[in-house]
Short mmCIF file of C-alpha atoms in Angstrom, two decimals:
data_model
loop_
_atom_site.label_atom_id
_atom_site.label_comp_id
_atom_site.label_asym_id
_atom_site.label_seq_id
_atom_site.Cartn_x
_atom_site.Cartn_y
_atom_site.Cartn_z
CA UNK A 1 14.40 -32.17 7.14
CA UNK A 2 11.98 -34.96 5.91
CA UNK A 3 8.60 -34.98 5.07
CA UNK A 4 8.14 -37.19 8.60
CA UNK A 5 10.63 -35.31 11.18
CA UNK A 6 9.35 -34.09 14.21
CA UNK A 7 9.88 -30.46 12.92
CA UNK A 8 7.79 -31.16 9.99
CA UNK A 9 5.09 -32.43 12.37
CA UNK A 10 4.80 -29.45 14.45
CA UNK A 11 4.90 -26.86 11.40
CA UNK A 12 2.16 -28.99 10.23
CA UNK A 13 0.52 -28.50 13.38
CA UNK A 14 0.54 -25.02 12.77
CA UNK A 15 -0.81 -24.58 9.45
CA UNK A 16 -3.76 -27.33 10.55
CA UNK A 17 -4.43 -25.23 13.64
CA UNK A 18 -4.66 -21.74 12.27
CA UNK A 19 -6.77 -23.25 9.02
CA UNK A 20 -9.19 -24.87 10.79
CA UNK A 21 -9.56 -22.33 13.29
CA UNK A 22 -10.36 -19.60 10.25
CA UNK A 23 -12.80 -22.21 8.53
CA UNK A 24 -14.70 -22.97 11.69
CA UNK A 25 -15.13 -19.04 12.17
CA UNK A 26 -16.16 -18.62 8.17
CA UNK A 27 -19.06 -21.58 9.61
CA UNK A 28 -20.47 -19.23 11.75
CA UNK A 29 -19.67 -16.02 10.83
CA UNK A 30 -22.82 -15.24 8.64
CA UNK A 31 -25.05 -16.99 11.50
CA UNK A 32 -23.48 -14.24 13.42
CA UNK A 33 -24.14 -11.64 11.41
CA UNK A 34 -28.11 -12.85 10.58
CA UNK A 35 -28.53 -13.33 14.57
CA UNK A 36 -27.49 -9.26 14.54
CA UNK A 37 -29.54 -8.37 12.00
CA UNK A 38 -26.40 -6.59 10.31
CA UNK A 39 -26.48 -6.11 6.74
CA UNK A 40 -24.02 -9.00 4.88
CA UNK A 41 -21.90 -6.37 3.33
CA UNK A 42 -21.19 -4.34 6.57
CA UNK A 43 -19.99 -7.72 7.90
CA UNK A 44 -17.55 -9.05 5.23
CA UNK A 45 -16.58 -5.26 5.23
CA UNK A 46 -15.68 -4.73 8.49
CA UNK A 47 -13.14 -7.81 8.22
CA UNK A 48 -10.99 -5.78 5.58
CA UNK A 49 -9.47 -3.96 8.84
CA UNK A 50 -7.99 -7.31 9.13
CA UNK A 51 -6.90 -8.35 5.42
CA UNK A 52 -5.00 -5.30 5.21
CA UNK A 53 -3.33 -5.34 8.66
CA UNK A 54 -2.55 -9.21 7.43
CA UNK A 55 -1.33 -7.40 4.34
CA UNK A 56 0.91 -4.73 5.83
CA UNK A 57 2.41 -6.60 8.30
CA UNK A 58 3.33 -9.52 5.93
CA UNK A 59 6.62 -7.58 5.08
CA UNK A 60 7.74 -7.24 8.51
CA UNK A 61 7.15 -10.79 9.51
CA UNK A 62 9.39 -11.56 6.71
CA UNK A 63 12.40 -9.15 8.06
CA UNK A 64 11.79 -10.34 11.85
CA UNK A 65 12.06 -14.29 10.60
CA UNK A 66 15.49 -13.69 9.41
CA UNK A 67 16.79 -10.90 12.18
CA UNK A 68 15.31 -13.30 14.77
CA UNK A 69 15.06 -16.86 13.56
CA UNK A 70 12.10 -18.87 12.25
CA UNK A 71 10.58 -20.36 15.46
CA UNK A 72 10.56 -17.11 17.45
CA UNK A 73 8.29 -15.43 14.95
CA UNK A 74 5.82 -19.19 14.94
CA UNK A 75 5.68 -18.66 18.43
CA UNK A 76 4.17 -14.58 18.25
CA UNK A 77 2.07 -15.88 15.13
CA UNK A 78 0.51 -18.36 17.22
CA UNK A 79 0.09 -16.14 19.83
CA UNK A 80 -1.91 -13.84 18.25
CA UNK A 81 -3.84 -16.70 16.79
CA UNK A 82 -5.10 -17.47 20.40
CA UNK A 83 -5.40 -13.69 21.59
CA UNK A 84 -7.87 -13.60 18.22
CA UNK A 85 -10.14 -16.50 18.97
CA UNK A 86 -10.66 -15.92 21.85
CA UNK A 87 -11.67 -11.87 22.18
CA UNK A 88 -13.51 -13.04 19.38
CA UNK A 89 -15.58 -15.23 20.57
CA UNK A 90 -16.03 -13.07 23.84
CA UNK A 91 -17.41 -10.35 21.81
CA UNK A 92 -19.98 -12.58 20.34
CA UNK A 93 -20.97 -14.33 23.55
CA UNK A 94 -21.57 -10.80 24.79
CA UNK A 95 -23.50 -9.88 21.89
CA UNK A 96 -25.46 -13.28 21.26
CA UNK A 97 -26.00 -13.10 25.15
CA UNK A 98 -27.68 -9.50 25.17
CA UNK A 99 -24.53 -8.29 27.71
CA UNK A 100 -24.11 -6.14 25.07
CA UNK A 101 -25.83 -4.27 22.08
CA UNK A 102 -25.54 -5.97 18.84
CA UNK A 103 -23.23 -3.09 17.31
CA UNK A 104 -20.97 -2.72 20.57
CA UNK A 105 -20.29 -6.62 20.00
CA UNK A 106 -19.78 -6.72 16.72
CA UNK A 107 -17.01 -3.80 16.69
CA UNK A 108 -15.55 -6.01 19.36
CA UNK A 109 -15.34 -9.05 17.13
CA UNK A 110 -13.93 -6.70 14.34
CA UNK A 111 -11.11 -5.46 16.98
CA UNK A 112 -10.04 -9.26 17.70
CA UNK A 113 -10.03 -9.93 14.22
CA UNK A 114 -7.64 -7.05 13.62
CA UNK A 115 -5.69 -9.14 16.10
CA UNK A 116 -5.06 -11.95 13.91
CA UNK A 117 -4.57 -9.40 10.55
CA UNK A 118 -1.82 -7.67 12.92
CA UNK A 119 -0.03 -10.97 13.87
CA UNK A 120 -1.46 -13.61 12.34
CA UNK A 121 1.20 -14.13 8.97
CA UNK A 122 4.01 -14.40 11.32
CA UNK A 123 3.37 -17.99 11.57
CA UNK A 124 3.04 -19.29 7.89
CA UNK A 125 5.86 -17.09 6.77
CA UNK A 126 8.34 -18.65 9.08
CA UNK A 127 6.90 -21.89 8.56
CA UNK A 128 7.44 -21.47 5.27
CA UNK A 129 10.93 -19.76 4.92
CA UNK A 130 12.25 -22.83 8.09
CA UNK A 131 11.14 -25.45 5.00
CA UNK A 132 12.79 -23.51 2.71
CA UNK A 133 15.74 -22.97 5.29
CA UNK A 134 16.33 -27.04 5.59
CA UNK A 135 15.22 -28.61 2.03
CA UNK A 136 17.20 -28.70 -1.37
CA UNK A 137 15.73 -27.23 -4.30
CA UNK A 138 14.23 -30.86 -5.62
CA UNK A 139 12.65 -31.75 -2.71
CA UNK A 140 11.22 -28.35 -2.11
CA UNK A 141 8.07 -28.47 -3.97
CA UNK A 142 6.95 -31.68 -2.28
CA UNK A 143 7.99 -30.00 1.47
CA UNK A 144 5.76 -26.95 -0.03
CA UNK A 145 2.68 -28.87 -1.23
CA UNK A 146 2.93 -31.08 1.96
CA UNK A 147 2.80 -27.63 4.03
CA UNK A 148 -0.58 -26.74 2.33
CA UNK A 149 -1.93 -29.97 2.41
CA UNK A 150 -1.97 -29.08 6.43
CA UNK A 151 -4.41 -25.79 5.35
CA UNK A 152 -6.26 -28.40 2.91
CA UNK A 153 -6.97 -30.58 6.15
CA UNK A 154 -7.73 -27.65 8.33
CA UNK A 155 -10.32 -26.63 6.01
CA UNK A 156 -11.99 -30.19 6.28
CA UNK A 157 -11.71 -30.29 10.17
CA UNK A 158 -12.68 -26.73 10.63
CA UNK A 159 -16.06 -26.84 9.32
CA UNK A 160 -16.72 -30.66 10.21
CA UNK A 161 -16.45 -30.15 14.12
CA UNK A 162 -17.53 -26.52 14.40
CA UNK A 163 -20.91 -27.51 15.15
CA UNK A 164 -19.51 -30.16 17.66
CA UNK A 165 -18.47 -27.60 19.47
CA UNK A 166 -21.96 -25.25 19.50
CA UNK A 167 -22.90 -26.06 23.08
CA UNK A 168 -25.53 -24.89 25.15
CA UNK A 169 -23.88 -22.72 27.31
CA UNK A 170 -21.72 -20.87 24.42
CA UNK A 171 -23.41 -21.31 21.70
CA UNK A 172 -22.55 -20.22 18.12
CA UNK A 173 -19.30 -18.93 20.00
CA UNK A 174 -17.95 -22.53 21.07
CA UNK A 175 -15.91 -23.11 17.99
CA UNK A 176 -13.56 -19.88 18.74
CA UNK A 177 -13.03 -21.02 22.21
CA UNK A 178 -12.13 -24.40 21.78
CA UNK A 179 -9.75 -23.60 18.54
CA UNK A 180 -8.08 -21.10 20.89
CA UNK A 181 -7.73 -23.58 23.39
CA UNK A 182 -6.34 -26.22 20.78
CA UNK A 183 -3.87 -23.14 19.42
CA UNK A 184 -2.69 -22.99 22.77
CA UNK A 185 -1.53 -26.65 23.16
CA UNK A 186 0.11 -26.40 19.59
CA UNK A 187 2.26 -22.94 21.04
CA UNK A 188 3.88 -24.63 23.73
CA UNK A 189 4.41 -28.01 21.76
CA UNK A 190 6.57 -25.74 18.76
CA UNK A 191 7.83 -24.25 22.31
CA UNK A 192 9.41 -27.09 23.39
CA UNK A 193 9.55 -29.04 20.74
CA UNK A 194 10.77 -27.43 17.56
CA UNK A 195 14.37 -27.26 16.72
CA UNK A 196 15.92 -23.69 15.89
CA UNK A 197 19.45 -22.83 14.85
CA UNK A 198 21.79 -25.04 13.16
CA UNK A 199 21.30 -23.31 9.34
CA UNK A 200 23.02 -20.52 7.89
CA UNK A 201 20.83 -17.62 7.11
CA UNK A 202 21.58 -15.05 4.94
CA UNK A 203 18.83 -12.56 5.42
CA UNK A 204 17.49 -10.12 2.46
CA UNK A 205 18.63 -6.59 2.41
CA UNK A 206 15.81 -3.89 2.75
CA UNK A 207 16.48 -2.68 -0.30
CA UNK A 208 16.10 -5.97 -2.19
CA UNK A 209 13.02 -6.70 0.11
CA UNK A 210 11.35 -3.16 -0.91
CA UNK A 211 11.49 -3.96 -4.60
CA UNK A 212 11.21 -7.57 -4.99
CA UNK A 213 7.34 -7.78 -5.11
CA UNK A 214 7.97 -6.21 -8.95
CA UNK A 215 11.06 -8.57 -10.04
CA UNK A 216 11.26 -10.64 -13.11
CA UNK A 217 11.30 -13.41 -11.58
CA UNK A 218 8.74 -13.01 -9.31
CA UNK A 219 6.10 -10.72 -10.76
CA UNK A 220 3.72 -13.15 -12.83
CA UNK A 221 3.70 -15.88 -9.66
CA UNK A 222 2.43 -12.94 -7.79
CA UNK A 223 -0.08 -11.76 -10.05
CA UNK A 224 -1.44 -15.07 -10.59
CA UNK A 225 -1.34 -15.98 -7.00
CA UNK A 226 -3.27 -12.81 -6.65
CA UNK A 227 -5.65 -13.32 -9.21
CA UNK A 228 -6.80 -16.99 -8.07
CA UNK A 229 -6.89 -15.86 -4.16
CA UNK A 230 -8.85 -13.00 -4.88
CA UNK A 231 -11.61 -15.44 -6.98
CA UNK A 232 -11.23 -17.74 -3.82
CA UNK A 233 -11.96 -14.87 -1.15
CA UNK A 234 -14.82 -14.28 -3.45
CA UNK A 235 -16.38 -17.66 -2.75
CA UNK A 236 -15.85 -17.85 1.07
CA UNK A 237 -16.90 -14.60 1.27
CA UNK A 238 -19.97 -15.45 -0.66
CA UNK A 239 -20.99 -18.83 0.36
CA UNK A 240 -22.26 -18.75 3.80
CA UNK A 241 -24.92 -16.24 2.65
CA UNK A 242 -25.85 -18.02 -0.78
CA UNK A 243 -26.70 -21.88 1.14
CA UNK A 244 -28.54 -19.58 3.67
CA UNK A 245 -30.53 -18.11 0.93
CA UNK A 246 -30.79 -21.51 -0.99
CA UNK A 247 -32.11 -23.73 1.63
CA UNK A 248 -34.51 -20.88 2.49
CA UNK A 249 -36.00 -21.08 -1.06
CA UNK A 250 -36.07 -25.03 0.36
CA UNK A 251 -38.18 -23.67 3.55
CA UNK A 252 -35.67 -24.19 6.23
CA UNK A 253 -34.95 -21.39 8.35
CA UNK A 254 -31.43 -20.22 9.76
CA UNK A 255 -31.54 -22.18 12.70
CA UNK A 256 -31.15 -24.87 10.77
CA UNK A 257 -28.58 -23.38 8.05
CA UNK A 258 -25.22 -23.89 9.89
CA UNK A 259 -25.13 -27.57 9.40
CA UNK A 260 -25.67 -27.15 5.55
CA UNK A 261 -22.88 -24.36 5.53
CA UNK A 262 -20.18 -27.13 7.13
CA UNK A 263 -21.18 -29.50 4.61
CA UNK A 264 -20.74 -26.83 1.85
CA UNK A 265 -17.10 -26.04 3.22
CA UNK A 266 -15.94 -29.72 3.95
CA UNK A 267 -16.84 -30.71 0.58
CA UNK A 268 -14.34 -27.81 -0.62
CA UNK A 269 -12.15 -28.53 1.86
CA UNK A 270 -12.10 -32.33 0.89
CA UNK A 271 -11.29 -31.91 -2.55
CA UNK A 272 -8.67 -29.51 -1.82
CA UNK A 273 -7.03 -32.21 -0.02
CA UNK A 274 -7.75 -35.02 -2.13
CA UNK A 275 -5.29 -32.75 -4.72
CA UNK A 276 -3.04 -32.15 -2.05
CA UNK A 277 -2.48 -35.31 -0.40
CA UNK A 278 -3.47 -37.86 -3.53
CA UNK A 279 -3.14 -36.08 -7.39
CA UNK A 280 -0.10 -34.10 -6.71
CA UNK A 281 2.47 -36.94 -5.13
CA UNK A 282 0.90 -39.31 -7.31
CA UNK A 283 1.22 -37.47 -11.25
CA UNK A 284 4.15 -35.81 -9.61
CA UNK A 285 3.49 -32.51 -10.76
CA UNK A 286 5.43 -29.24 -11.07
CA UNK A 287 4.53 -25.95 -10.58
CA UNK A 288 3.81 -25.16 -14.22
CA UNK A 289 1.55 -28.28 -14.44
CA UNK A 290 0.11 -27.46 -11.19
CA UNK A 291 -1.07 -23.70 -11.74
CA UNK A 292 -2.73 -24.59 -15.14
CA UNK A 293 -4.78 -27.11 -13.75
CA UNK A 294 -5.56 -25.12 -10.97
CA UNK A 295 -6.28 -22.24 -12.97
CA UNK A 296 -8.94 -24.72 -15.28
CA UNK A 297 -10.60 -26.22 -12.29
CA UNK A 298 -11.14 -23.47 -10.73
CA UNK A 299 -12.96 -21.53 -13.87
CA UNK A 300 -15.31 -24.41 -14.00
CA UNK A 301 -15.95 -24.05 -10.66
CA UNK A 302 -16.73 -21.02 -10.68
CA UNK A 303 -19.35 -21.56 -13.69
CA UNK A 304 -20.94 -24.14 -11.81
CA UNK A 305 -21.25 -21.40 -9.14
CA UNK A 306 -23.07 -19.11 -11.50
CA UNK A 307 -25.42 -21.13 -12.82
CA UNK A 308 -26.11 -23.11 -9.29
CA UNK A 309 -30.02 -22.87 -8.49
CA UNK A 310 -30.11 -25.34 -5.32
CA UNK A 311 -28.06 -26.10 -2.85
CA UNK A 312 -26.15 -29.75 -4.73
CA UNK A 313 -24.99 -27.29 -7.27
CA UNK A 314 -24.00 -24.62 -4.81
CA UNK A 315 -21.77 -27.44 -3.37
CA UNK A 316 -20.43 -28.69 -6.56
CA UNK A 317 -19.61 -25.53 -7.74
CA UNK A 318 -17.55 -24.92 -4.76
CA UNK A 319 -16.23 -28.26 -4.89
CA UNK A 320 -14.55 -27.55 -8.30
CA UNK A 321 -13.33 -23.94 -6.87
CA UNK A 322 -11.40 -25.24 -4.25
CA UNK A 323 -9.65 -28.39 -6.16
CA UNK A 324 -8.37 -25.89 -8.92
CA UNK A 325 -7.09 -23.67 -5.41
CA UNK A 326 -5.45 -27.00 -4.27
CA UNK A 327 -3.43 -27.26 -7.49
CA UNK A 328 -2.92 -23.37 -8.09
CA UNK A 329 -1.76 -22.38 -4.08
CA UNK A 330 1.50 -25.11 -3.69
CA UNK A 331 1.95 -24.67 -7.68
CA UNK A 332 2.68 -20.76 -7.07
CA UNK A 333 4.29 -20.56 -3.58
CA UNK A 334 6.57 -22.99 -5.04
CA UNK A 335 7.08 -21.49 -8.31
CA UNK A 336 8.08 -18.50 -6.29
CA UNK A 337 10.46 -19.83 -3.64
CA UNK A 338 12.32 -21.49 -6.73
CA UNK A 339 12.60 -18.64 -8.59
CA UNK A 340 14.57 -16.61 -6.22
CA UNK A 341 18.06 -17.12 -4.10
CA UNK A 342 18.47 -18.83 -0.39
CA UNK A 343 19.14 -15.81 0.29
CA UNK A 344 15.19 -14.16 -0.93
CA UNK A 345 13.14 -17.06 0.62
CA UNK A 346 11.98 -14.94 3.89
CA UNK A 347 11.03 -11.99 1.81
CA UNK A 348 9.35 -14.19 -0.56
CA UNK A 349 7.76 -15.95 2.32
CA UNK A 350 6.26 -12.43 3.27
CA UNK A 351 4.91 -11.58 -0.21
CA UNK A 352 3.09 -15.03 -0.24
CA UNK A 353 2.01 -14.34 2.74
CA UNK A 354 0.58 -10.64 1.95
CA UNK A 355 -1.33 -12.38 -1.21
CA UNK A 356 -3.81 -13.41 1.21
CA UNK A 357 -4.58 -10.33 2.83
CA UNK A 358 -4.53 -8.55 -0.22
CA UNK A 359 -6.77 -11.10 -1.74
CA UNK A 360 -9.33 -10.24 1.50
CA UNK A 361 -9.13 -6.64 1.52
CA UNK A 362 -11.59 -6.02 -1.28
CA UNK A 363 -12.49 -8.79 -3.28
CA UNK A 364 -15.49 -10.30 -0.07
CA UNK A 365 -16.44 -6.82 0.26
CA UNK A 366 -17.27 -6.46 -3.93
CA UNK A 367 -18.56 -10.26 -3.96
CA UNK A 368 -20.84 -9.55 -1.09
CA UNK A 369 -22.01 -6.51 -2.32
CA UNK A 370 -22.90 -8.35 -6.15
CA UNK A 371 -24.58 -11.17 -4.39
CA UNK A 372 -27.04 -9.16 -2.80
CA UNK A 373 -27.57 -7.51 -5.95
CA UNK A 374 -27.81 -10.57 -8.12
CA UNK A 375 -26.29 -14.21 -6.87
CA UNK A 376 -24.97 -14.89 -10.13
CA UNK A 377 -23.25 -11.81 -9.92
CA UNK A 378 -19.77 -12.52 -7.70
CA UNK A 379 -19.27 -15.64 -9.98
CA UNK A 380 -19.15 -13.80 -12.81
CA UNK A 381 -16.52 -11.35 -11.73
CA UNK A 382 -14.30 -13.96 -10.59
CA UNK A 383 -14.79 -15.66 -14.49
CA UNK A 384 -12.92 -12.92 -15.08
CA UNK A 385 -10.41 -13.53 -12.52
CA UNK A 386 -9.36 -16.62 -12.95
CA UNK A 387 -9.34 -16.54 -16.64
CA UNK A 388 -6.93 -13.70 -16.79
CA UNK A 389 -4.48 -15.73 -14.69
CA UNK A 390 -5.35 -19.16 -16.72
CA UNK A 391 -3.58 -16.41 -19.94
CA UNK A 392 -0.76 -15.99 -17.66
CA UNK A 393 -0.48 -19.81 -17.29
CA UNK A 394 -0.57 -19.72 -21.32
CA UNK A 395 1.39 -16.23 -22.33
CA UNK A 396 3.96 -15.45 -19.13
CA UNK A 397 7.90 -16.72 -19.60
CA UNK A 398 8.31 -17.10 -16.21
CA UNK A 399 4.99 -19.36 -15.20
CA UNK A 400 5.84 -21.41 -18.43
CA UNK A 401 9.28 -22.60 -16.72
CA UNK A 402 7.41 -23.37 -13.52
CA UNK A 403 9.78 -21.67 -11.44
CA UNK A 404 12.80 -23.57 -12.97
CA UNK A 405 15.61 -21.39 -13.71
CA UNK A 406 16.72 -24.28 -16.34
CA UNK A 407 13.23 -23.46 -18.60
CA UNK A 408 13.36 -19.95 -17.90
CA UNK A 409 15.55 -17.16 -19.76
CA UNK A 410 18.96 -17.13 -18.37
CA UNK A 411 19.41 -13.59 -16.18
CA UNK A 412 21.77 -11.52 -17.31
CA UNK A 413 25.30 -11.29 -15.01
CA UNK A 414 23.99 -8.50 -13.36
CA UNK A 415 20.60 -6.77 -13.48
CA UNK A 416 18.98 -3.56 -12.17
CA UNK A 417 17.20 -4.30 -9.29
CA UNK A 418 14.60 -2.40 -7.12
CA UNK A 419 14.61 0.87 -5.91
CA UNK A 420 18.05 1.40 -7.89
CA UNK A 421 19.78 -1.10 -6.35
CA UNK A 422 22.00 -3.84 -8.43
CA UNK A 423 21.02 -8.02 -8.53
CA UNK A 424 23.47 -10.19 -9.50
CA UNK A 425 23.64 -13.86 -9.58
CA UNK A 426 23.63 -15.59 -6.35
CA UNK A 427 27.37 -15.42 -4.34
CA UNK A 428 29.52 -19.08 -4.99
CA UNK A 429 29.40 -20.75 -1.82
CA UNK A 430 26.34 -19.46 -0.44
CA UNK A 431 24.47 -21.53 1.33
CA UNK A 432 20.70 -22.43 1.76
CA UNK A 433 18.83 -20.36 4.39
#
């Protein structure tokens, strides 16, 4: 599997489709919430439902994509992708409309998001265990960062034509609709198109998948995965709300905010895949190199953020966020996936994977809540973040090797794994998932 097959095109399909998708609903979302007079909080709240459905699924999806192959599991991710976007943007045509009351709709919209928590890690898990499935170890961390790199695009393109898409007769509900519709035309391409079969899988046993989230080898890549997704929820949470407040200090109203808020995403989008697409192939980085400067960008960022008093430095500061994310996300997922056996990449898929919705359950909500307290406020809880993962970078065995079982302690023959059950060494002979 190369970087320019046709099944690397269509798993890049996926992760562009289901990123921008997500980024053009973060463009509207708090235009949404203004237009229903909701409180800010209730309305990052209420999209917890779907960060921990994302997060309690995540597991499963993992199972499913080795009991029932890779592409099945794309296809039901995508699926719900679609479902999603568009009850979603039903419910807020109904509400937006006056069909129904504001608080009917917007318990609607939560209900379709709790679609995409339910279903909607299917399809980056198997996309990432089929890469894992058909690359060697060396060229797994450039298949990896290429993989992002289609979220780092989708983040450019979801905010840049979300307001090409606000038409008359749908209004702030367009995007949804027409990312559906483009969702749908990326299903039946994978559909036809993808190839499935032809590897040998060995899948995890559900006692090593139970326990593996607190392995040796694993634990510190998850913490600090954690710990920089969390900061990054943080800031999409937060940043809708603070260019709305901003450019009313300025004296434009919210009719005219939504233009603003693109700008403020695609420059963090842009940056992201600027890393993605330009720093990393070119300096050739590993994981170890990759989450330190990821880690250092972002807590810059993140200053920036906390100091910001129009909306340039609003921008910048989120500029800086998301190129430290574009190091730190491919640096970690791959620091993971080499860490562990052929045999281990679906589960680790899924604990990627539940990262995210962990990193969404709480950490909008809290950000949210501190804004409207005191703007500087979120920024200066995620200082905290981030630095306590730029230690790990600095103090953790395991993120100092990258990933690389050749810098990291050798493992002992055999070692006690989770939930009582023994590890040993991977089995001569076996072969990559």
């Amino acid at each position: 599997m190369t970087l320019r097959s046709p099944a690397s095109l269509l798993l890049f399909s996926v992760s562009l489709i289901a990123a921008a998708g997500n980024m053009a609903l973060q463009a509207v979302l708090p235009l949404i919430g203004r237009a229903f007079a909701l409180p800010d909080t209730l309305v990052s709240a209420a999209f917890a439902i779907s960060a921990l459905l994302w997060t309690l699924s995540s597991p499963s999806w993992a199972r499913l994509s080795d009991r029932l192959g890779r592409k099945r599991v794309i296809l039901v991710g995508l699926g719900g992708f679609v479902a999603s976007m568009t009850a979603f943007g039903v419910a807020a045509t109904s509400g937006l409309e006056g069909w129904l009351g504001a608080g009917v709709a917007f318990i609607l919209m939560a209900v379709a998001r709790a679609i995409y928590g339910l279903f909607g890690s299917a399809a980056p898990i198997a996309s990432q265990a089929y890469v894992a499935d058909r690359t060697s170890r060396a060229a797994r961390t450039r298949a990896l960062s290429a993989l992002a790199s289609a979220q780092g695009l989708g983040t450019v393109l979801g905010p840049a034509l979300a307001p090409v898409f606000i038409l008359p007769f749908v209004g702030l509900a367009g995007p949804l609709y027409a990312f559906a519709a483009l969702g749908a035309i990326v299903l039946v391409l994978v559909w036809r198109l993808l190839p499935s079969g032809g590897v040998e899988r060995q899948p995890s046993t559900g006692q090593a998948h139970k326990g593996l989230w607190k392995d040796l080898r694993l634990r510190d890549f998850l913490l600090y995965g954690l710990l920089l997704t969390g900061a990054q929820a943080v800031n999409i949470g937060v940043i809708g709300f603070h260019v709305i407040d901003e450019l009313a200090a300025e004296g434009l109203g919210l009719d005219a905010a939504q233009p603003f808020i693109g700008l403020a995403l695609f420059a963090g989008a842009a940056m992201t895949l600027m890393v993605q697409w330009g720093l990393i192939p070119l300096l050739r980085l590993e994981p170890r190199a990759m989450m330190r400067w990821g880690a250092g960008l972002a807590l810059v960022g993140n200053g920036v953020s906390a100091l910001a008093t129009d909306f340039h430095s609003v921008v910048v500061g989120y500029a800086l966020l998301s190129m430290g994310m574009g190091f730190a996300r491919p640096g970690f997922t791959a620091g993971a996936s080499l860490a562990t056996r052929p045999d281990e990449q679906g589960t680790v898929a899924g604990l990627i994977m539940a990262l995210s919705g962990l990193s969404f359950l709480a950490p909008p909500v809290i950000g949210v809540a501190l804004y409207e307290w005191s703007a500087p406020a979120p920024f200066g809880l995620n200082l905290v973040l981030i630095g306590a993962a730029l230690a790990l970078c600095v103090l953790s065995t395991p993120l100092k090797g990258g990933g690389d079982p050749g810098r990291a302690p050798a493992q002992p023959a055999s070692t006690p794994g989770p939930e009582g059950a023994t590890v040993g060494p991977p089995s001569p002979g076996r072969k990559a998932v």
